[in-house]
């Protein structure tokens, strides 16, 4: 196949043109609000919300036009290098089921977060800047979703990193926020190095960044004698690429490294809890629904490029991340920290699903998690807002985010309680809620994968998945008990948390959490909320619907799919087992905390060695600080001292020596060289004058000079 023919520009369609409008609307909001936001009425919040609302409406239209109907792909030549054998660099928009699903999720969550922020961020000095940053972030995330090639995806990927840096450190006067955004930015760059190496590895051999072209080239390749063989034609010349499984595995894992950083997978997950230093709506937008899901989306888009060996590594990393996140969440006391580590754990579920061949189940969980985790974060924002309000009224200084200072909030904040309860049930994975469907789909797929791989140690992955169900139920039940049950533990009335006597919270903050809580119900994702197999969303994001060739792992994935279909009875067992584990986790938490007094709850602290390890995130931050940060800083200080004390000292002193030497040379030139030249000239002039005096034209003088010379000669002869 001629590679240049595959990259010929495709005609644009109304759908792809609409997608570009969706992409540019948030950018327009940023470009207007960032420099001029304070000049608008209400600092321009209505402009950002309005543009995002239009983007959401257009995304919903694209969803109806594309879902299970058609795939739209528009591509144009970006630039080419004259006289080069390289193929033209293209830029395009790809619309398929996965794209429009992500478009809907990103614009919908972004719209709700902006509405919520009107109440939450009211009166903040950076109000217009905040909405401008939200627009930039939404634009960046939509770019990742829409583009059709790896190079542009990487550009938007880095722009998302910049946007999250700005939003995490939005309150830049807080040292903790500044440290958090630097930490998030730098750790993500570690993963991005792997992503960059991976995409250039594929470009080196296939001469294109275009995702559809790469899929086609790999799809037409074959395994021969343990090597992967792909052929294509470039500028009339036939090329045959022979790649070993180790190279393909490493290139695929390079792409996966981007996911490890962005989706907070072990061992790079340490940035996500610190990122809670940003405003709570930012946590809902970036770290619960969209940005951290970008890594999972990347793996889904590049699924054709992963070998079976790479998928094993991905499954193990996901399982370890899910377990570590759940274990750490068990002992956290900050309301947002619990949700942050829960996010890490759930992202581990998604990555585990990707690695075990449950590609569709992982994306299904991405979608359901977006709604119920955003609901939890926004509800936590309502609680934190209310705690600050109560503490401010009574001029008290307590940690407004510490769940040990809460309790009994369901009495004063019933709306928050019920919406939080629904989202928590979805997170735990109880029947009739969305998390039950998506989580069971991942667990069933991972079990089928372990069976296909030959059992043994491979069953550790699904066993970890079931263990995390129990742990999730425990830490969320503990979380709910500390926040909503028992007696209020702050030294003022719980009713003081309400906005006013007849109103719990601002309406603009209540509407988003109500919508998100409703969308956490399983009925919206499957006609049978007890059977994930009947889910319209799960069926729509299967590999067949996404036109994704999986030739590198096709045999394995087909075997896993067949095994999963044969496990029909086990699906029922897994559903019952996960439900029982959820109930057991809730019961465990209730039995542990139900009979404790308010004073005991307020003094809750980890006591056992394992609990201390859990509370301190297994000291990973301290380990990284000693193993990487301190040596890096030491090296930097050493290089700085070497630069200042050796290099600069040598340069400064050598320059001074050169000045002295130059002055000496100037003196020598002036007084010796120039002096000698002047002396020779002066002597020549003097001798000339003397000689001119002898040549006076008088014979008497010549006779006298000759006689004088003769006398001198005679004296010399006589004396010597």
XYZ file of C-alpha atoms in Angstrom:
720
model
C 0.000 0.000 0.000
C 1.239 3.505 -0.820
C 1.663 5.372 2.457
C 1.146 8.776 0.859
C -2.229 7.621 -0.506
C -3.354 6.710 2.994
C -2.536 10.243 4.123
C -4.443 12.001 1.342
C -6.672 14.776 2.735
C -10.217 13.697 3.470
C -13.170 15.912 2.722
C -14.616 17.703 5.701
C -18.146 16.989 6.871
C -20.677 19.046 8.869
C -19.962 16.751 11.815
C -16.201 17.331 11.812
C -16.754 21.070 11.294
C -19.078 21.060 14.311
C -16.432 19.207 16.300
C -13.936 21.971 15.516
C -16.451 24.541 16.769
C -16.830 22.529 19.983
C -13.036 22.549 20.340
C -12.627 26.277 19.761
C -15.476 27.570 21.950
C -13.660 27.013 25.293
C -10.486 28.489 23.796
C -12.453 31.596 22.848
C -13.580 31.873 26.458
C -9.975 31.713 27.663
C -8.719 34.262 25.106
C -11.428 36.742 26.132
C -11.604 36.180 29.890
C -7.912 35.967 30.689
C -6.999 39.512 29.595
C -10.406 41.237 29.817
C -12.484 39.188 32.288
C -12.567 41.817 35.036
C -14.128 44.330 32.643
C -17.213 42.157 32.076
C -20.305 42.136 34.299
C -19.917 39.383 36.955
C -16.315 39.114 35.725
C -17.460 37.183 32.665
C -18.569 33.939 34.335
C -21.697 33.944 32.153
C -19.502 34.058 29.046
C -17.469 30.991 30.023
C -20.584 29.089 31.085
C -22.471 30.099 27.945
C -19.705 28.993 25.587
C -19.356 25.668 27.431
C -23.140 25.192 27.302
C -23.085 25.677 23.516
C -20.189 23.217 23.277
C -22.179 20.705 25.320
C -25.279 21.081 23.133
C -23.206 20.591 19.979
C -21.475 17.583 21.583
C -24.864 16.047 22.371
C -25.858 16.556 18.722
C -22.644 14.909 17.561
C -23.381 12.025 19.925
C -26.771 11.433 18.315
C -25.295 11.693 14.811
C -22.351 9.364 15.435
C -23.207 6.789 18.103
C -23.547 3.379 16.422
C -24.263 5.206 13.156
C -21.115 6.341 11.384
C -17.467 7.310 11.763
C -16.397 10.733 10.504
C -12.782 11.502 9.698
C -11.514 14.765 8.224
C -7.823 15.288 7.501
C -5.739 18.033 5.861
C -2.033 18.441 5.212
C -0.422 20.460 7.970
C 3.021 20.891 6.457
C 5.577 18.993 4.396
C 9.335 19.235 3.997
C 10.321 19.979 0.364
C 13.001 17.705 -0.993
C 12.487 15.263 1.871
C 11.418 11.635 1.630
C 9.223 12.099 4.708
C 5.460 11.853 4.313
C 3.442 15.054 4.768
C 2.438 15.874 8.337
C -1.331 15.920 8.587
C -3.869 17.200 11.083
C -7.383 15.891 11.363
C -10.506 15.223 13.388
C -11.754 11.701 14.100
C -15.296 11.118 15.305
C -16.320 7.650 16.431
C -18.220 6.222 19.393
C -15.324 6.743 21.804
C -14.760 10.336 20.669
C -18.349 11.470 21.027
C -18.677 9.703 24.383
C -15.658 11.588 25.698
C -16.894 14.843 24.127
C -20.180 14.453 25.959
C -18.523 13.634 29.285
C -15.943 16.432 29.142
C -18.339 19.202 28.107
C -21.084 18.020 30.486
C -18.824 17.765 33.537
C -17.112 21.044 32.623
C -20.475 22.805 32.346
C -21.666 21.503 35.723
C -18.368 22.393 37.382
C -18.572 25.945 36.041
C -22.150 26.293 37.279
C -21.104 24.976 40.685
C -18.148 27.362 40.740
C -20.436 30.393 40.496
C -21.445 29.701 44.090
C -18.247 28.106 45.352
C -15.812 30.717 44.007
C -18.048 33.749 44.577
C -16.020 36.693 45.825
C -12.626 35.185 45.000
C -10.150 37.787 43.757
C -9.129 35.569 40.856
C -12.716 34.842 39.765
C -12.321 35.768 36.081
C -8.901 34.131 35.891
C -10.418 30.945 37.311
C -13.043 30.733 34.558
C -10.394 31.530 31.948
C -8.259 28.613 33.186
C -11.289 26.300 33.102
C -11.795 27.258 29.451
C -8.150 26.524 28.643
C -8.333 23.164 30.371
C -11.544 22.176 28.570
C -10.008 23.172 25.229
C -6.904 21.092 25.955
C -8.893 18.026 26.970
C -11.180 18.266 23.938
C -8.078 18.479 21.742
C -6.808 15.157 23.101
C -10.165 13.583 22.361
C -10.624 14.920 18.821
C -7.225 14.755 17.112
C -6.358 11.838 14.864
C -2.587 11.626 15.244
C -0.076 11.057 18.005
C 1.950 14.222 17.457
C -1.031 16.549 17.925
C -2.272 14.392 20.778
C 1.074 14.904 22.510
C 0.807 18.683 22.037
C -2.641 18.810 23.622
C -1.392 16.359 26.252
C 1.238 18.874 27.322
C -1.309 21.692 27.187
C -3.470 19.728 29.634
C -0.390 19.531 31.864
C -0.029 23.303 31.715
C -3.739 23.839 32.396
C -3.698 21.539 35.414
C -0.560 23.304 36.676
C -2.405 26.623 36.560
C -5.557 25.268 38.210
C -3.861 23.259 40.971
C -1.796 26.305 41.887
C -4.691 28.718 41.384
C -4.268 30.031 44.944
C -0.604 30.725 44.310
C -0.171 32.591 47.602
C -0.473 29.248 49.427
C 2.921 27.498 49.597
C 1.193 24.096 49.626
C -0.623 24.887 46.367
C 2.596 26.037 44.695
C 4.394 22.878 45.833
C 1.482 20.737 44.625
C 1.326 22.183 41.120
C 5.091 21.866 40.692
C 4.942 18.273 41.894
C 2.101 17.411 39.529
C 3.816 19.089 36.589
C 7.208 17.466 37.124
C 5.950 13.950 37.838
C 3.727 14.070 34.771
C 6.758 15.031 32.707
C 8.403 11.758 33.772
C 5.566 9.810 32.217
C 5.531 12.098 29.183
C 9.162 11.244 28.404
C 8.067 7.633 27.932
C 5.120 8.744 25.797
C 7.400 10.826 23.586
C 9.852 7.948 23.146
C 7.008 5.572 22.341
C 5.397 7.715 19.656
C 8.752 8.407 17.996
C 9.573 4.697 18.091
C 6.491 3.981 15.987
C 7.188 6.957 13.725
C 10.745 5.778 13.082
C 9.528 2.569 11.474
C 6.127 3.504 10.050
C 6.886 7.111 8.976
C 3.582 8.522 10.229
C 1.918 9.750 13.411
C -1.592 9.235 12.006
C -3.494 6.837 14.261
C -5.776 5.407 11.576
C -2.844 4.831 9.232
C -0.813 3.193 11.995
C -3.734 0.897 12.804
C -4.058 -0.068 9.148
C -0.338 -0.725 8.740
C -0.206 -2.837 11.887
C -3.472 -4.530 10.959
C -1.987 -5.684 7.651
C 1.150 -6.981 9.356
C 1.828 -10.574 10.299
C 3.855 -12.544 12.835
C 6.528 -14.637 11.132
C 9.170 -16.646 13.002
C 8.679 -14.604 16.143
C 8.975 -11.216 14.397
C 6.321 -8.778 13.270
C 6.451 -8.012 9.524
C 4.693 -4.999 7.981
C 5.036 -3.697 4.413
C 4.149 -0.391 2.802
C 5.185 1.788 -0.135
C 6.696 5.241 0.330
C 7.400 7.511 -2.672
C 7.243 4.542 -5.008
C 9.709 2.494 -2.954
C 8.653 -0.654 -1.128
C 9.516 -0.882 2.552
C 9.399 -3.917 4.789
C 9.525 -3.402 8.534
C 10.613 -6.270 10.734
C 10.198 -5.657 14.440
C 10.934 -7.940 17.340
C 8.418 -8.517 20.138
C 10.728 -6.888 22.700
C 10.911 -3.658 20.704
C 7.139 -3.580 20.146
C 6.547 -4.283 23.834
C 8.893 -1.491 24.925
C 7.418 0.966 22.397
C 3.909 0.155 23.634
C 4.976 0.525 27.262
C 6.484 3.893 26.315
C 3.018 5.013 25.251
C 1.624 3.503 28.453
C 4.066 5.590 30.505
C 2.034 8.621 29.501
C -0.960 6.945 31.118
C 1.071 6.089 34.240
C 1.807 9.781 34.750
C -1.481 11.356 33.710
C -3.776 8.703 35.216
C -1.765 8.494 38.460
C -0.688 4.863 38.234
C 1.874 3.240 40.491
C 4.598 4.396 41.025
C 3.797 7.930 39.769
C 0.484 8.305 41.628
C 1.936 10.495 44.394
C 1.035 13.771 42.640
C -2.726 13.264 42.670
C -3.453 13.585 46.432
C -1.385 16.795 46.618
C -3.318 18.195 43.665
C -6.329 18.565 45.985
C -4.751 21.893 47.001
C -6.635 23.454 44.092
C -10.260 24.603 44.440
C -12.634 21.674 45.010
C -14.511 22.153 41.697
C -11.124 21.824 39.992
C -10.667 18.494 41.770
C -14.004 17.358 40.360
C -13.112 18.462 36.844
C -9.471 17.470 36.565
C -8.856 14.698 39.038
C -12.152 12.848 39.024
C -13.675 13.078 35.588
C -11.461 14.204 32.745
C -7.728 14.813 33.049
C -6.865 11.608 34.883
C -9.094 9.720 32.467
C -6.949 10.991 29.584
C -4.384 8.276 30.270
C -7.018 5.550 30.018
C -8.308 7.186 26.826
C -4.757 7.137 25.404
C -4.431 3.411 26.087
C -7.800 2.830 24.421
C -6.824 4.831 21.332
C -3.490 3.008 21.035
C -4.833 -0.423 21.969
C -3.747 -1.890 18.628
C -0.111 -1.140 19.474
C 0.167 -3.294 22.616
C 1.618 -6.784 22.607
C 0.368 -9.493 25.021
C 3.477 -8.927 27.143
C 2.742 -5.210 27.363
C -0.859 -5.962 28.363
C 0.386 -8.167 31.218
C 2.484 -5.286 32.545
C -0.488 -2.917 32.181
C -2.759 -5.328 34.084
C -0.257 -5.703 36.941
C 0.327 -1.949 37.229
C -3.423 -1.350 37.299
C -4.035 -3.995 39.964
C -1.225 -2.698 42.184
C -2.493 0.861 41.816
C -6.053 -0.163 42.691
C -4.853 -1.959 45.816
C -2.452 0.771 46.996
C -5.045 3.499 46.486
C -7.680 1.574 48.442
C -5.319 0.703 51.295
C -4.233 4.320 51.738
C -7.836 5.599 51.612
C -8.666 3.432 54.657
C -6.976 5.797 57.136
C -7.275 9.262 55.605
C -9.027 12.012 57.565
C -9.149 14.771 54.957
C -12.467 14.573 53.100
C -10.810 15.266 49.739
C -7.859 12.963 50.423
C -10.201 9.992 50.823
C -11.754 10.775 47.444
C -8.350 11.402 45.868
C -6.988 7.991 46.860
C -10.308 6.484 45.834
C -9.763 8.031 42.401
C -6.315 6.444 42.220
C -7.861 3.090 43.102
C -10.633 3.391 40.512
C -8.177 4.457 37.833
C -6.248 1.317 38.710
C -9.434 -0.655 37.993
C -9.682 0.959 34.558
C -6.049 0.270 33.686
C -6.379 -3.272 34.995
C -9.355 -3.720 32.681
C -7.313 -2.458 29.748
C -4.500 -4.875 30.525
C -6.767 -7.891 30.921
C -8.491 -7.377 27.589
C -11.639 -5.864 29.087
C -11.146 -2.765 26.948
C -14.854 -1.958 26.764
C -15.395 -2.550 30.496
C -12.553 -0.154 31.361
C -14.068 2.595 29.203
C -17.487 1.813 30.684
C -16.048 2.351 34.155
C -14.400 5.552 32.957
C -17.840 6.886 31.985
C -19.683 5.827 35.138
C -16.833 6.949 37.388
C -16.911 10.401 35.782
C -20.428 11.013 37.065
C -20.364 9.543 40.551
C -16.860 10.775 41.411
C -17.669 14.291 40.180
C -20.787 14.132 42.375
C -18.678 13.150 45.379
C -16.132 15.905 44.849
C -18.742 18.612 44.300
C -20.638 17.424 47.366
C -17.408 17.552 49.359
C -17.084 21.118 48.088
C -20.522 21.916 49.502
C -19.502 20.420 52.858
C -16.186 22.283 52.971
C -17.954 25.502 51.985
C -20.491 24.966 54.781
C -17.789 24.178 57.349
C -15.908 27.357 56.460
C -19.146 29.295 56.781
C -19.862 27.869 60.239
C -16.296 28.378 61.463
C -16.286 31.936 60.156
C -19.550 32.755 61.929
C -18.094 31.612 65.255
C -14.527 32.853 64.616
C -13.072 29.375 65.107
C -9.939 27.894 63.579
C -10.406 24.225 62.812
C -9.540 22.172 59.756
C -12.681 22.493 57.626
C -11.714 19.424 55.579
C -11.025 17.050 58.486
C -13.872 14.532 58.725
C -13.138 14.135 62.440
C -14.536 17.642 62.938
C -17.792 16.775 61.182
C -20.547 14.277 62.000
C -24.335 14.430 61.937
C -24.436 16.543 58.779
C -27.416 14.623 57.417
C -29.620 16.527 59.890
C -28.709 19.938 58.539
C -27.823 19.007 54.943
C -30.252 16.291 53.800
C -29.882 17.061 50.074
C -26.115 16.738 50.294
C -26.488 13.548 52.302
C -28.754 11.767 49.828
C -26.806 12.792 46.731
C -23.563 11.797 48.487
C -25.146 8.480 49.485
C -26.175 7.665 45.904
C -22.725 8.504 44.531
C -21.088 6.470 47.325
C -23.266 3.465 46.522
C -22.182 3.746 42.891
C -18.528 3.919 43.921
C -18.853 0.899 46.206
C -20.584 -0.952 43.365
C -23.892 -1.828 44.976
C -26.644 -3.263 42.743
C -28.871 -0.838 40.790
C -26.079 1.743 40.658
C -23.783 2.436 37.731
C -20.578 1.348 39.445
C -22.014 -2.133 39.966
C -22.279 -2.640 36.202
C -18.897 -1.299 35.150
C -16.922 -2.765 38.047
C -18.396 -6.229 37.570
C -17.602 -6.040 33.866
C -13.939 -5.426 34.718
C -13.858 -8.192 37.348
C -15.451 -10.692 34.961
C -13.055 -9.750 32.171
C -10.017 -10.031 34.439
C -11.093 -13.477 35.625
C -11.508 -14.663 32.026
C -8.056 -13.220 31.239
C -6.481 -15.133 34.126
C -8.129 -18.338 32.913
C -6.867 -17.723 29.370
C -3.325 -17.005 30.548
C -3.215 -20.381 32.255
C -4.270 -19.507 35.784
C -1.753 -19.694 38.597
C -0.285 -16.346 39.551
C -2.395 -14.577 36.954
C -5.417 -15.014 39.249
C -3.750 -12.544 41.631
C -4.987 -9.731 39.390
C -8.755 -10.511 39.654
C -8.338 -11.462 43.342
C -6.881 -8.005 43.971
C -9.882 -6.600 42.113
C -12.317 -8.357 44.449
C -10.251 -7.367 47.496
C -10.465 -3.730 46.475
C -14.277 -4.032 46.405
C -14.177 -4.921 50.111
C -11.722 -2.134 50.929
C -13.704 0.439 48.933
C -16.873 -0.422 50.819
C -15.038 -0.081 54.144
C -13.369 3.280 53.552
C -16.473 4.841 51.998
C -18.695 3.570 54.829
C -16.160 4.966 57.320
C -16.158 8.198 55.341
C -19.952 8.451 55.390
C -20.121 7.658 59.100
C -17.607 10.325 60.076
C -19.274 12.977 57.908
C -23.011 12.356 58.170
C -23.748 10.153 61.185
C -23.332 10.450 64.923
C -23.149 13.841 66.599
C -21.686 17.012 65.134
C -18.218 17.360 66.628
C -17.358 21.013 65.953
C -18.091 23.424 68.866
C -21.200 25.026 67.330
C -24.642 23.979 66.139
C -24.803 21.850 63.006
C -27.611 24.087 61.758
C -25.094 26.897 61.388
C -23.742 25.040 58.374
C -26.849 25.891 56.371
C -26.832 28.849 54.026
C -29.875 30.196 55.848
C -32.749 28.806 57.877
C -34.804 27.647 54.890
C -31.997 26.841 52.447
C -29.211 24.288 52.667
C -27.003 25.450 49.804
C -27.020 27.832 46.847
C -29.264 26.565 44.036
C -26.480 26.921 41.499
C -24.407 24.488 43.588
C -27.273 22.086 44.280
C -28.324 21.547 40.642
C -25.048 19.943 39.442
C -24.850 17.436 42.315
C -28.497 16.427 41.835
C -27.938 15.766 38.119
C -24.731 13.832 38.773
C -26.347 11.762 41.522
C -29.240 10.842 39.192
C -26.758 9.815 36.501
C -25.088 7.513 39.029
C -28.067 5.160 38.784
C -27.554 2.018 36.734
C -30.763 2.360 34.725
C -29.196 5.083 32.569
C -26.486 2.715 31.377
C -28.349 -0.560 30.981
C -32.025 -1.517 30.609
C -31.239 -4.251 33.111
C -29.302 -2.520 35.915
C -28.210 -5.919 37.249
C -26.594 -7.136 34.019
C -23.700 -5.292 32.426
C -23.991 -7.410 29.284
C -27.139 -5.547 28.263
C -25.518 -2.120 28.585
C -25.907 0.007 25.455
C -22.750 1.914 26.379
C -20.663 -1.238 26.826
C -21.782 -2.529 23.440
C -21.065 0.800 21.755
C -17.423 0.942 22.814
C -16.465 -2.609 21.915
C -13.402 -3.019 19.752
C -15.523 -3.873 16.735
C -17.452 -0.599 16.993
C -14.227 1.407 17.303
C -12.719 -0.131 14.155
C -9.664 -1.066 16.165
C -7.353 -3.742 14.835
C -5.736 -5.687 17.652
C -3.415 -7.805 15.545
C -0.520 -7.569 18.014
C -2.662 -9.212 20.699
C -5.528 -10.495 18.596
C -5.169 -14.169 19.498
C -5.100 -13.428 23.221
C -8.008 -10.993 23.133
C -10.181 -13.322 21.081
C -9.457 -16.121 23.542
C -10.313 -13.879 26.499
C -13.555 -12.818 24.820
C -14.535 -16.438 24.146
C -13.696 -17.420 27.723
C -15.695 -14.506 29.114
C -18.732 -15.520 27.057
C -18.372 -19.067 28.351
C -18.357 -17.742 31.942
C -22.006 -16.717 31.790
C -22.852 -18.453 35.079
C -19.755 -17.004 36.712
C -20.998 -13.498 35.858
C -23.905 -14.064 38.226
C -21.538 -15.438 40.869
C -19.250 -12.427 40.496
C -22.203 -10.035 40.821
C -23.356 -11.740 44.016
C -19.802 -11.974 45.363
C -19.030 -8.289 44.745
C -22.325 -7.344 46.398
C -21.560 -9.486 49.431
C -18.064 -8.003 49.631
C -19.562 -4.511 49.483
C -22.019 -5.339 52.263
C -19.218 -6.928 54.294
C -17.068 -3.826 53.954
C -19.927 -1.575 55.032
C -20.725 -3.844 57.976
C -17.058 -3.918 58.967
C -16.957 -0.126 59.118
C -20.254 0.098 60.998
C -19.162 -2.408 63.618
C -15.856 -0.624 64.071
C -17.181 2.924 64.480
C -20.836 2.656 65.501
C -20.247 2.495 69.248
C -17.461 5.059 69.421
C -18.131 8.331 71.197
C -17.717 11.719 69.551
C -14.522 12.258 71.502
C -13.103 8.939 70.299
C -14.009 9.762 66.709
C -12.445 13.200 66.989
C -9.241 11.636 68.285
C -9.165 8.935 65.621
C -5.581 8.223 64.585
C -3.696 5.273 63.098
C -2.136 3.091 65.769
C -0.981 -0.163 64.240
C 2.124 -0.266 62.070
C 0.077 -1.126 58.970
C -2.352 1.733 59.677
C 0.542 4.175 60.033
C 1.977 2.980 56.720
C -1.435 3.404 55.115
C -1.954 6.864 56.587
C 1.416 8.047 55.256
C 0.898 6.562 51.782
C 3.480 3.882 52.554
C 6.022 6.704 52.858
C 6.359 6.827 49.083
C 6.689 10.607 49.140
C 9.472 10.377 51.692
C 11.150 7.585 49.727
C 11.040 9.570 46.489
C 12.235 12.652 48.309
C 15.293 10.857 49.666
C 15.956 8.711 46.614
C 15.364 11.262 43.865
C 14.589 14.780 45.064
C 17.425 15.185 47.559
C 20.100 13.691 45.239
C 18.827 15.913 42.437
C 18.942 18.993 44.654
C 22.373 17.962 45.936
C 23.597 17.562 42.370
C 22.078 20.927 41.471
C 23.729 22.620 44.461
C 27.046 20.932 43.644
C 26.862 22.073 40.048
C 25.884 25.559 41.224
C 28.842 25.741 43.599
C 31.127 24.347 40.899
C 29.822 26.964 38.515
C 30.218 29.818 41.008
C 33.430 28.793 42.765
C 35.357 27.016 40.015
C 34.121 27.971 36.593
C 33.140 31.558 37.405
C 36.263 31.982 39.611
C 38.506 30.694 36.839
C 36.781 32.835 34.251
C 36.861 35.951 36.424
C 40.522 35.509 37.438
C 41.607 34.520 33.963
C 39.881 37.602 32.613
C 41.689 39.750 35.176
C 44.990 38.074 34.247
C 44.236 38.726 30.607
C 43.587 42.407 31.405
C 46.914 42.661 33.258
C 48.730 40.847 30.467
C 47.041 43.092 27.924
C 48.169 46.185 29.824
C 51.736 44.819 29.997
C 51.665 44.091 26.270
C 50.353 47.589 25.657
C 53.169 49.073 27.787
C 55.772 46.900 26.041
C 54.381 47.857 22.667
C 54.287 51.527 23.577
C 57.667 51.838 25.288
C 59.804 49.067 23.820
C 58.543 48.336 20.332
C 57.367 51.832 19.546
C 60.399 53.267 21.521
C 62.901 51.295 19.468
C 61.267 52.339 16.258
C 61.307 55.974 17.431
C 64.961 55.649 18.603
C 66.130 54.263 15.268
C 64.350 57.044 13.509
C 65.803 59.667 15.851
C 69.333 58.276 15.485
C 68.972 58.186 11.729
C 67.828 61.766 11.799
C 70.743 62.782 14.088
C 73.321 60.947 11.973
C 71.818 62.483 8.923
C 72.236 65.925 10.379
C 75.854 65.153 11.386
C 76.645 63.731 7.994
C 75.001 66.665 6.299
C 77.321 68.967 8.339
C 80.398 67.226 6.925
C 79.244 67.664 3.374
C 79.499 71.500 3.321
C 81.296 71.860 -0.049
C 84.492 73.485 1.401
C 87.877 71.907 0.434
C 89.493 73.262 3.593
C 87.013 71.342 5.746
C 87.514 68.130 3.814
C 91.313 68.553 4.227
C 90.957 69.163 8.002
C 88.628 66.087 8.383
C 91.119 63.925 6.485
C 94.100 65.178 8.543
C 92.121 64.561 11.768
C 91.281 61.058 10.669
C 94.941 60.379 9.667
C 96.155 61.557 13.092
C 93.624 59.250 14.853
C 94.791 56.326 12.722
C 98.454 56.982 13.547
C 97.659 57.206 17.259
C 95.844 53.844 17.093
C 98.831 52.205 15.381
C 101.346 53.675 17.854
C 99.255 52.879 20.936
C 97.911 49.441 20.004
